[in-house]
Amino acid sequence: MRRRTVLAGLSASLAAGRASAQAWPSKPITIVVPFAAGGPTDLMARIVGERMARELGQQFIIDNTTGAAGTIAVGKAVRSAPDGYTISIGHVGTHVANGTIYKNLNYNLLTDLAPIARLPQNPLLVVASNQLSVKSLKELVEYLKVNGDKVPGGTAGMGSGSHLGALAFFAATGTKYQLVPYRGTGPAMQDLVANQIQVMVDQSSNSLPQVRAGKIKAFAVTAKARSAAAPEIPTAAEAGYPMEVSIWHGLWAPRGTPPEIIAKLNAAAIATLQDPDIRRRLEDLGQDLPTPAEMAPAAFAAFHKEEYARWEKILVAANVKIE
Ligand code: ASP
């Protein structure tokens, strides 16, 4: 499924010129978003993309290409011309875990993409439908011990953040719920609010606004410490079920994109995350922002590689694979 939205930059109409690295960007830049509109990755792309568009004086087009937990979207970005006009946004699921889980990917996440910048990370929240009659993580675990096979829970597909969160939840609590795949946790959240599904371990940026609106309940945060954005929500460890999963995001270009273009995109991403309004918006959603040093392409490439190796071990040990 595909959907396009245009984010306008201030001087978009003034830009013109040759498609060389020096003249870049002379036309709109497409960000391929691997999940549905209205979900956490889409939100990150829109918040960051709108500000980067202003920084670069060009429009950013949001291209939501969904399905197969982001593998279709990333493949599309990998195969795009390496000219800086198509970039890929994703997270520890799409750009790390999927490399281990999907055996027949026709691209290599570490060598076919050129890192542009690391983007913020947020923890997951263990959330439930208001109609589920449990009031704490402990009660949820007791409930799932008896009813787990009948309780539908949302994910954005195998390898997505909400799937990694579910795996951590299963490992920490010794319980399970049914994994119902969606094209993103934006649509899954609508079903959680409507009690079509009953649980989810979902990114704080997607869950917190619904928790604040009283539409769902949150039992725990999967981080070492409580989040400053929602200090009333205990950590999973406080209830006796330690889980630490953080969903970090990033931007990549196809391999072979000129380094000067990567540098311009990186500078725009750094300027974006220095903007106090952007920082406030992201922090309010429970996001932790990387430092400019962590955002540098080389530092991000090293981090990406480390995370790939770390998750490969976890996913192989948990025997997670597509049959
Ligand atoms: N990031 C996904 C989305 O935007 C959700 C997930 O990874 O669980 O829908």
Short mmCIF file of N, CA and C and ligand atoms in Angstrom, two decimals, residues 33-44 64 69 90-94 124 154-157 159-165 182-188 200-203 205-206 247 249, ligand 1:
data_model
loop_
_atom_site.label_atom_id
_atom_site.label_comp_id
_atom_site.label_asym_id
_atom_site.label_seq_id
_atom_site.Cartn_x
_atom_site.Cartn_y
_atom_site.Cartn_z
N VAL A 33 8.69 5.82 4.08
CA VAL A 33 8.30 5.45 5.45
C VAL A 33 7.75 4.02 5.40
N PRO A 34 8.33 3.11 6.21
CA PRO A 34 7.97 1.70 6.07
C PRO A 34 6.70 1.25 6.80
N PHE A 35 5.96 2.19 7.38
CA PHE A 35 4.73 1.82 8.10
C PHE A 35 3.62 2.80 7.73
N ALA A 36 2.43 2.49 8.22
CA ALA A 36 1.25 3.28 7.87
C ALA A 36 1.30 4.71 8.43
N ALA A 37 0.58 5.59 7.77
CA ALA A 37 0.43 6.97 8.25
C ALA A 37 -0.23 6.94 9.62
N GLY A 38 0.16 7.90 10.45
CA GLY A 38 -0.46 8.01 11.77
C GLY A 38 0.24 7.20 12.84
N GLY A 39 1.25 6.42 12.48
CA GLY A 39 1.99 5.63 13.47
C GLY A 39 3.28 6.32 13.87
N PRO A 40 4.07 5.67 14.72
CA PRO A 40 5.26 6.33 15.27
C PRO A 40 6.36 6.65 14.26
N THR A 41 6.57 5.79 13.25
CA THR A 41 7.65 6.08 12.29
C THR A 41 7.21 7.21 11.37
N ASP A 42 5.94 7.17 11.00
CA ASP A 42 5.36 8.23 10.17
C ASP A 42 5.45 9.58 10.91
N LEU A 43 5.15 9.54 12.20
CA LEU A 43 5.19 10.77 12.99
C LEU A 43 6.62 11.33 13.04
N MET A 44 7.58 10.44 13.25
CA MET A 44 8.99 10.88 13.27
C MET A 44 9.35 11.49 11.92
N ASN A 64 4.48 6.54 2.26
CA ASN A 64 4.20 5.40 3.14
C ASN A 64 4.06 4.15 2.28
N ALA A 69 6.44 -5.80 7.44
CA ALA A 69 7.23 -5.16 8.51
C ALA A 69 8.33 -4.24 7.99
N GLY A 90 13.70 4.63 9.25
CA GLY A 90 13.31 3.37 9.86
C GLY A 90 13.83 3.29 11.27
N HIS A 91 13.80 2.09 11.80
CA HIS A 91 14.21 1.93 13.20
C HIS A 91 14.94 0.62 13.41
N VAL A 92 15.16 0.30 14.68
CA VAL A 92 15.90 -0.91 15.04
C VAL A 92 15.21 -2.17 14.52
N GLY A 93 13.94 -2.08 14.18
CA GLY A 93 13.25 -3.22 13.59
C GLY A 93 13.55 -3.32 12.09
N THR A 94 13.16 -2.29 11.37
CA THR A 94 13.26 -2.33 9.90
C THR A 94 14.70 -2.41 9.40
N LEU A 124 9.12 1.54 24.88
CA LEU A 124 7.79 1.01 24.59
C LEU A 124 6.95 1.10 25.85
N GLY A 154 -1.67 -6.29 19.31
CA GLY A 154 -1.24 -5.69 18.04
C GLY A 154 0.26 -5.71 17.84
N THR A 155 0.68 -5.89 16.56
CA THR A 155 2.07 -5.64 16.19
C THR A 155 2.05 -5.03 14.80
N ALA A 156 3.19 -4.45 14.41
CA ALA A 156 3.32 -3.93 13.05
C ALA A 156 4.06 -4.96 12.19
N GLY A 157 3.93 -6.24 12.53
CA GLY A 157 4.56 -7.30 11.75
C GLY A 157 5.80 -7.83 12.44
N GLY A 159 9.35 -8.41 13.46
CA GLY A 159 10.55 -7.59 13.33
C GLY A 159 10.27 -6.12 13.61
N SER A 160 9.00 -5.76 13.74
CA SER A 160 8.69 -4.36 14.05
C SER A 160 8.99 -4.09 15.52
N GLY A 161 8.94 -2.84 15.92
CA GLY A 161 9.21 -2.48 17.32
C GLY A 161 8.22 -3.16 18.26
N SER A 162 6.95 -3.17 17.85
CA SER A 162 5.93 -3.76 18.71
C SER A 162 6.07 -5.28 18.79
N HIS A 163 6.70 -5.88 17.78
CA HIS A 163 6.98 -7.32 17.84
C HIS A 163 8.18 -7.56 18.75
N LEU A 164 9.22 -6.73 18.63
CA LEU A 164 10.38 -6.88 19.53
C LEU A 164 9.91 -6.67 20.97
N GLY A 165 9.00 -5.71 21.16
CA GLY A 165 8.44 -5.46 22.50
C GLY A 165 7.67 -6.65 23.00
N TYR A 182 -0.42 -5.72 11.81
CA TYR A 182 -1.02 -4.54 11.14
C TYR A 182 0.03 -3.90 10.23
N ARG A 183 -0.41 -2.92 9.43
CA ARG A 183 0.53 -2.19 8.55
C ARG A 183 1.28 -1.10 9.31
N GLY A 184 1.07 -1.07 10.58
CA GLY A 184 1.73 -0.10 11.43
C GLY A 184 0.94 -0.02 12.72
N THR A 185 1.56 0.53 13.78
CA THR A 185 0.80 0.58 15.03
C THR A 185 -0.13 1.79 15.09
N GLY A 186 -0.11 2.64 14.04
CA GLY A 186 -1.14 3.68 13.95
C GLY A 186 -2.51 3.02 13.82
N PRO A 187 -2.71 2.19 12.76
CA PRO A 187 -3.99 1.48 12.65
C PRO A 187 -4.24 0.50 13.81
N ALA A 188 -3.18 -0.12 14.33
CA ALA A 188 -3.37 -1.05 15.46
C ALA A 188 -3.91 -0.29 16.67
N MET A 200 -0.91 -4.27 23.67
CA MET A 200 0.14 -3.91 22.71
C MET A 200 1.35 -3.46 23.54
N VAL A 201 2.53 -3.73 23.02
CA VAL A 201 3.74 -3.16 23.61
C VAL A 201 4.25 -2.21 22.53
N ASP A 202 3.96 -0.96 22.71
CA ASP A 202 4.05 -0.01 21.60
C ASP A 202 4.88 1.22 21.98
N GLN A 203 5.43 1.84 20.96
CA GLN A 203 6.27 3.01 21.20
C GLN A 203 5.51 4.12 21.95
N SER A 205 5.68 7.19 21.71
CA SER A 205 5.21 8.31 20.88
C SER A 205 3.82 8.05 20.31
N ASN A 206 3.48 6.79 20.13
CA ASN A 206 2.17 6.42 19.60
C ASN A 206 1.15 6.24 20.73
N ILE A 247 13.35 1.82 21.04
CA ILE A 247 13.24 1.83 19.58
C ILE A 247 13.89 3.11 19.06
N HIS A 249 15.53 5.42 15.97
CA HIS A 249 15.25 5.66 14.55
C HIS A 249 16.50 6.16 13.83
N1 ASP B 1 7.16 1.85 13.96
C1 ASP B 1 5.97 1.14 13.57
C2 ASP B 1 4.94 2.09 12.99
O1 ASP B 1 5.25 3.19 12.67
C3 ASP B 1 5.41 0.36 14.66
C4 ASP B 1 6.34 -0.69 15.17
O2 ASP B 1 7.49 -0.78 14.75
O3 ASP B 1 5.88 -1.41 16.04
O4 ASP B 1 3.81 1.71 12.85
#
